[in-house]
CSV table of C-alpha atoms in Angstrom, one decimal:
chain,number,residue,atom,x,y,z
A,408,LEU,CA,89.8,33.5,94.5
A,409,ALA,CA,90.3,37.3,93.8
A,410,ALA,CA,92.9,36.2,91.0
A,411,HIS,CA,90.5,33.7,89.4
A,412,GLN,CA,87.6,36.3,89.4
A,413,PRO,CA,88.4,37.7,85.8
A,414,GLU,CA,88.3,34.3,84.5
A,415,VAL,CA,85.0,33.5,86.0
A,416,ASP,CA,83.6,36.8,84.6
A,417,ALA,CA,84.9,35.9,81.3
A,418,MET,CA,83.3,32.4,81.4
A,419,LYS,CA,80.0,33.9,82.4
A,420,ILE,CA,80.2,36.4,79.7
A,421,LEU,CA,81.1,33.5,77.2
A,422,LEU,CA,78.3,31.4,78.5
A,423,PHE,CA,75.6,34.3,78.5
A,424,SER,CA,77.1,34.9,75.0
A,425,SER,CA,76.5,31.4,73.8
A,426,ILE,CA,73.0,31.3,75.3
A,427,ALA,CA,72.3,34.5,73.6
A,428,VAL,CA,73.6,33.1,70.3
A,429,VAL,CA,71.7,29.8,70.9
A,430,THR,CA,68.6,31.7,71.8
A,431,LEU,CA,68.9,33.9,68.5
A,432,LEU,CA,69.6,30.6,66.6
A,433,LEU,CA,66.3,29.0,68.1
A,434,VAL,CA,64.5,32.1,67.5
A,435,GLY,CA,65.8,32.4,64.0
A,436,LEU,CA,65.0,28.7,63.3
A,437,GLN,CA,61.4,29.2,64.8
A,438,HIS,CA,61.0,32.1,62.7
A,439,GLN,CA,62.2,29.8,59.7
A,440,GLN,CA,59.9,26.9,60.4
A,441,LEU,CA,56.9,29.4,61.0
A,442,SER,CA,57.6,31.1,57.8
A,443,HIS,CA,57.9,27.3,56.1
A,444,LEU,CA,54.7,26.3,57.8
A,445,ARG,CA,52.8,29.8,56.6
A,446,ALA,CA,54.1,29.0,53.2
A,447,GLU,CA,52.9,25.5,53.2
A,448,ASN,CA,49.7,26.6,54.8
A,449,THR,CA,49.2,29.1,51.9
A,450,THR,CA,50.1,26.3,49.4
A,451,LEU,CA,47.4,23.9,51.2
A,452,GLN,CA,44.8,26.7,51.1
A,453,GLN,CA,45.6,27.2,47.6
A,454,SER,CA,45.3,23.5,46.7
A,455,ALA,CA,42.1,23.3,48.9
A,456,ALA,CA,40.6,26.4,46.9
A,457,GLU,CA,41.8,24.7,43.5
A,458,ALA,CA,40.2,21.3,44.8
A,459,ASP,CA,37.0,23.1,45.5
A,460,GLN,CA,37.1,24.7,42.1
A,461,LEU,CA,37.6,21.4,40.5
A,462,LYS,CA,34.7,20.0,42.7
A,463,ALA,CA,32.6,22.8,41.4
A,464,ASP,CA,33.9,22.5,37.7
A,465,LEU,CA,32.9,18.7,38.0
A,466,ALA,CA,29.8,19.1,39.4
A,467,LYS,CA,29.0,21.8,36.6
A,468,SER,CA,30.3,19.6,33.9
A,469,SER,CA,28.1,16.7,35.3
A,470,ASP,CA,25.0,18.9,35.0
A,471,ASP,CA,26.2,20.2,31.6
A,472,GLN,CA,26.6,16.5,30.6
A,473,ALA,CA,23.1,15.5,32.0
A,474,GLN,CA,21.7,18.6,29.9
A,475,ASP,CA,23.5,17.6,26.8
A,476,ALA,CA,22.2,14.0,27.4
A,477,GLU,CA,18.6,15.4,27.6
A,478,GLU,CA,19.3,17.5,24.8
A,479,ILE,CA,20.5,14.8,22.7
A,480,ALA,CA,17.4,12.4,23.9
A,481,ARG,CA,15.1,15.4,22.9
A,482,LEU,CA,16.7,16.0,19.5
A,483,GLN,CA,16.7,12.1,18.8
A,484,GLU,CA,12.9,12.0,19.5
A,485,GLU,CA,12.4,15.1,17.5
A,486,ASN,CA,14.3,13.4,14.7
A,487,HIS,CA,12.3,10.3,15.0
A,488,ASP,CA,9.1,12.3,14.9
A,489,LEU,CA,10.5,14.1,11.7
A,490,LEU,CA,11.3,10.8,10.2
A,491,ARG,CA,7.6,9.5,10.8
A,492,LEU,CA,6.1,12.7,9.6
A,493,ARG,CA,8.3,12.8,6.5
A,494,ASN,CA,7.0,8.9,5.9
A,495,GLU,CA,3.4,9.9,6.4
A,496,VAL,CA,4.0,12.7,3.9
A,497,ASN,CA,5.3,10.6,1.3
A,498,GLN,CA,2.5,8.0,1.8
A,499,LEU,CA,0.0,10.7,1.5
A,500,ARG,CA,1.7,12.0,-1.7
A,501,ASP,CA,1.6,8.2,-3.1
A,502,ALA,CA,-2.0,8.0,-2.1
A,503,ARG,CA,-3.0,11.5,-3.7
A,504,ALA,CA,-1.0,10.3,-7.0
A,505,THR,CA,-2.9,7.0,-7.1
A,506,PHE,CA,-6.2,8.9,-6.4
A,507,GLU,CA,-5.6,11.4,-9.2
A,508,LYS,CA,-4.8,8.5,-11.5
A,509,VAL,CA,-7.9,6.7,-10.7
A,510,SER,CA,-10.0,9.8,-10.7
A,511,ALA,CA,-8.6,10.7,-14.3
A,512,GLU,CA,-9.2,7.0,-15.6
A,513,ASN,CA,-12.8,7.1,-13.9
A,514,GLN,CA,-13.2,10.3,-15.6
A,515,ARG,CA,-12.1,8.9,-19.1
A,516,LEU,CA,-14.3,5.9,-18.5
A,517,GLN,CA,-17.4,8.0,-17.7
A,518,THR,CA,-16.6,10.2,-21.1
A,519,LEU,CA,-16.4,7.1,-23.0
A,520,ALA,CA,-19.6,5.7,-21.5
A,521,ARG,CA,-21.4,8.8,-22.2
A,522,SER,CA,-20.1,8.8,-25.8
A,523,ALA,CA,-21.1,5.2,-26.2
A,524,VAL,CA,-24.6,6.1,-24.9
A,525,GLN,CA,-24.8,8.8,-27.2
A,526,ALA,CA,-23.4,7.1,-30.1
A,527,VAL,CA,-26.5,4.6,-29.9
A,528,PRO,CA,-29.6,6.0,-31.5
A,529,LYS,CA,-33.0,5.8,-30.0
A,530,GLN,CA,-34.8,2.8,-31.5
A,531,ALA,CA,-38.4,2.1,-32.1
A,532,PRO,CA,-39.8,-1.1,-30.6
A,533,MET,CA,-38.9,-4.3,-32.2
A,534,GLN,CA,-41.6,-5.9,-34.4
A,535,PRO,CA,-41.8,-9.5,-33.2
A,536,ILE,CA,-40.6,-12.0,-36.1
A,537,LEU,CA,-42.1,-15.5,-35.8
A,538,ILE,CA,-40.3,-18.4,-37.5
A,539,ARG,CA,-41.3,-22.0,-37.6
A,540,VAL,CA,-38.4,-24.3,-36.3
A,541,ASP,CA,-38.7,-26.3,-39.5
A,542,SER,CA,-38.0,-23.2,-41.4
A,543,LEU,CA,-34.7,-22.1,-39.6
A,544,TYR,CA,-31.6,-22.4,-41.9
A,545,ASP,CA,-28.0,-21.0,-41.8
A,546,ARG,CA,-28.4,-17.4,-42.3
A,547,GLY,CA,-24.9,-16.3,-41.5
A,548,GLN,CA,-23.8,-13.9,-38.9
A,549,GLY,CA,-24.2,-10.5,-40.5
A,550,THR,CA,-26.9,-9.1,-38.2
A,551,PRO,CA,-27.9,-10.0,-34.6
A,552,GLU,CA,-31.1,-11.5,-35.7
A,553,ALA,CA,-29.4,-13.7,-38.4
A,554,ALA,CA,-26.8,-14.8,-36.0
A,555,ALA,CA,-29.4,-15.9,-33.2
A,556,GLN,CA,-31.4,-17.9,-36.1
A,557,THR,CA,-28.1,-19.5,-37.4
A,558,LEU,CA,-27.2,-20.7,-33.8
A,559,LEU,CA,-30.9,-22.2,-33.2
A,560,TRP,CA,-30.7,-24.0,-36.5
A,561,ALA,CA,-27.2,-25.4,-35.6
A,562,GLU,CA,-28.6,-26.5,-32.3
A,563,HIS,CA,-31.6,-28.3,-34.0
A,564,ASN,CA,-29.4,-29.8,-36.2
A,565,GLY,CA,-26.4,-30.6,-33.9
A,566,ASN,CA,-23.9,-28.8,-36.5
A,567,VAL,CA,-21.0,-28.6,-34.2
A,568,GLU,CA,-19.0,-26.4,-36.9
A,569,VAL,CA,-21.8,-23.8,-37.1
A,570,LEU,CA,-22.1,-23.9,-33.5
A,571,SER,CA,-18.6,-23.3,-32.7
A,572,ARG,CA,-18.5,-20.3,-35.0
A,573,CYS,CA,-21.8,-18.7,-33.6
A,574,MET,CA,-20.9,-18.9,-29.9
A,575,GLU,CA,-18.4,-17.0,-27.9
A,576,PRO,CA,-15.1,-18.8,-27.7
A,577,LYS,CA,-14.8,-19.2,-24.0
A,578,ARG,CA,-18.5,-20.4,-23.5
A,579,TRP,CA,-18.2,-22.7,-26.4
A,580,SER,CA,-15.0,-24.2,-24.9
A,581,ARG,CA,-16.4,-24.8,-21.3
A,582,MET,CA,-19.7,-26.3,-23.0
A,583,TYR,CA,-18.2,-28.5,-25.5
A,584,SER,CA,-14.3,-28.1,-26.3
A,585,SER,CA,-13.1,-29.0,-22.8
A,586,ALA,CA,-15.9,-31.7,-22.2
A,587,SER,CA,-15.5,-35.3,-22.5
A,588,GLU,CA,-16.7,-37.2,-25.6
A,589,GLN,CA,-19.9,-38.3,-23.6
A,590,ALA,CA,-20.6,-34.9,-22.4
A,591,ARG,CA,-20.3,-33.5,-25.8
A,592,LYS,CA,-22.9,-36.0,-27.0
A,593,ASN,CA,-25.1,-35.5,-24.2
A,594,LEU,CA,-25.0,-31.8,-24.9
A,595,LEU,CA,-25.7,-32.0,-28.6
A,596,GLY,CA,-28.8,-34.6,-27.7
A,597,SER,CA,-30.2,-32.1,-25.2
A,598,MET,CA,-29.8,-29.5,-27.7
A,599,ARG,CA,-31.6,-31.2,-30.4
A,600,SER,CA,-34.2,-32.8,-27.8
A,601,ASN,CA,-35.1,-29.2,-26.6
A,602,LEU,CA,-35.7,-27.8,-30.0
A,603,ALA,CA,-37.5,-30.8,-31.2
A,604,GLN,CA,-40.3,-30.0,-28.7
A,605,MET,CA,-40.6,-26.6,-30.2
A,606,VAL,CA,-42.8,-25.5,-33.1
A,607,SER,CA,-41.9,-21.7,-33.4
A,608,ILE,CA,-39.5,-19.1,-32.5
A,609,GLY,CA,-40.1,-15.7,-31.9
A,610,LEU,CA,-37.7,-12.7,-31.9
A,611,VAL,CA,-39.5,-10.4,-29.7
A,612,ALA,CA,-37.2,-7.7,-28.3
A,613,ARG,CA,-34.0,-5.9,-29.1
A,614,ARG,CA,-31.7,-3.7,-27.0
A,615,ASP,CA,-28.7,-2.0,-28.5
A,616,ILE,CA,-26.3,-1.7,-25.6
A,617,ASP,CA,-23.5,0.1,-28.0
A,618,ALA,CA,-22.5,-0.1,-31.5
A,619,ALA,CA,-21.0,-3.6,-31.0
A,620,THR,CA,-23.1,-5.2,-28.3
A,621,VAL,CA,-27.1,-6.1,-28.8
A,622,GLN,CA,-29.2,-8.1,-26.6
A,623,LEU,CA,-32.0,-10.1,-28.3
A,624,GLY,CA,-35.1,-11.5,-26.4
A,625,ILE,CA,-36.4,-14.7,-28.0
A,626,GLU,CA,-39.4,-17.0,-27.1
A,627,LEU,CA,-39.5,-20.6,-28.0
A,628,HIS,CA,-43.1,-22.0,-28.3
A,629,SER,CA,-43.5,-25.7,-27.4
A,630,THR,CA,-46.0,-28.2,-28.7
A,631,ASP,CA,-47.7,-28.3,-25.6
A,632,GLY,CA,-48.2,-24.5,-25.4
A,633,ARG,CA,-45.2,-23.6,-23.0
A,634,THR,CA,-43.2,-20.6,-23.8
A,635,VAL,CA,-39.4,-20.7,-23.1
A,636,LYS,CA,-37.8,-17.3,-22.9
A,637,ILE,CA,-34.0,-17.0,-23.8
A,638,VAL,CA,-31.8,-13.8,-23.9
A,639,TYR,CA,-29.0,-13.7,-26.2
A,640,THR,CA,-26.1,-11.3,-25.7
A,641,LEU,CA,-24.5,-10.8,-29.1
A,642,ASN,CA,-21.1,-9.3,-29.7
A,643,LEU,CA,-19.6,-7.9,-32.9
A,644,GLN,CA,-16.4,-9.3,-33.4
A,645,GLY,CA,-14.4,-9.2,-36.9
A,646,GLY,CA,-17.8,-8.3,-38.8
A,647,ASN,CA,-19.8,-11.2,-37.4
A,648,TRP,CA,-22.1,-11.3,-34.5
A,649,ILE,CA,-21.1,-13.9,-32.0
A,650,VAL,CA,-23.7,-15.1,-29.4
A,651,ASP,CA,-23.5,-15.7,-25.5
A,652,PRO,CA,-26.6,-16.9,-24.3
A,653,THR,CA,-28.1,-16.9,-20.8
A,654,VAL,CA,-31.3,-18.7,-20.6
A,655,TYR,CA,-34.2,-18.2,-18.2
A,656,GLN,CA,-37.9,-19.1,-17.6
């Protein structure tokens, strides 16, 4: 047993040495794992911090996008209002231009009207002219009074040629040219019949509206004592006075 004691001690020493080595290895491995875990933990913490920062950045970006959307909507509304105001301004400019044009035209017409009134001299009241119907004849159209008598003579005699020459063309067209043959005969017959009952004609009033327009007041005296009043408006056209009669009782 004593002979084997050194071997036993050597084995113990070897066993303890192995245990020590294994223990050192285990401790080293644990330290290595601990360091690795710490490094991973640090990396995870950094990743978590980065994730939090990304979340914060994303939230901020969302807020900025919302603010940008609100700003875009506000700018679009302002642009819409600006376009509406610009359109209203253009309409007001057009209206102002039209108003100025109309005002200028109105001023021009007023000036012409004043000039026309001033151009017509004041006239004394007309001395009545009494003419027997059977004394009427074609006196031409050189004066308003002559044209009125010529028209009445043409009516009394049914002279279509002189009637068309004395009357305002549009009125004559409505009365005669555009009418049927029977209507024409009726018109001429009515004219001759009306004047056949008259014994005299009086030119009793004259009103010079302007240099080319005159109104004559005429009285037709019938055989039964009635008086028919007529107003002739005469216009100077091409050196001749043209009649546009309006009849009233």
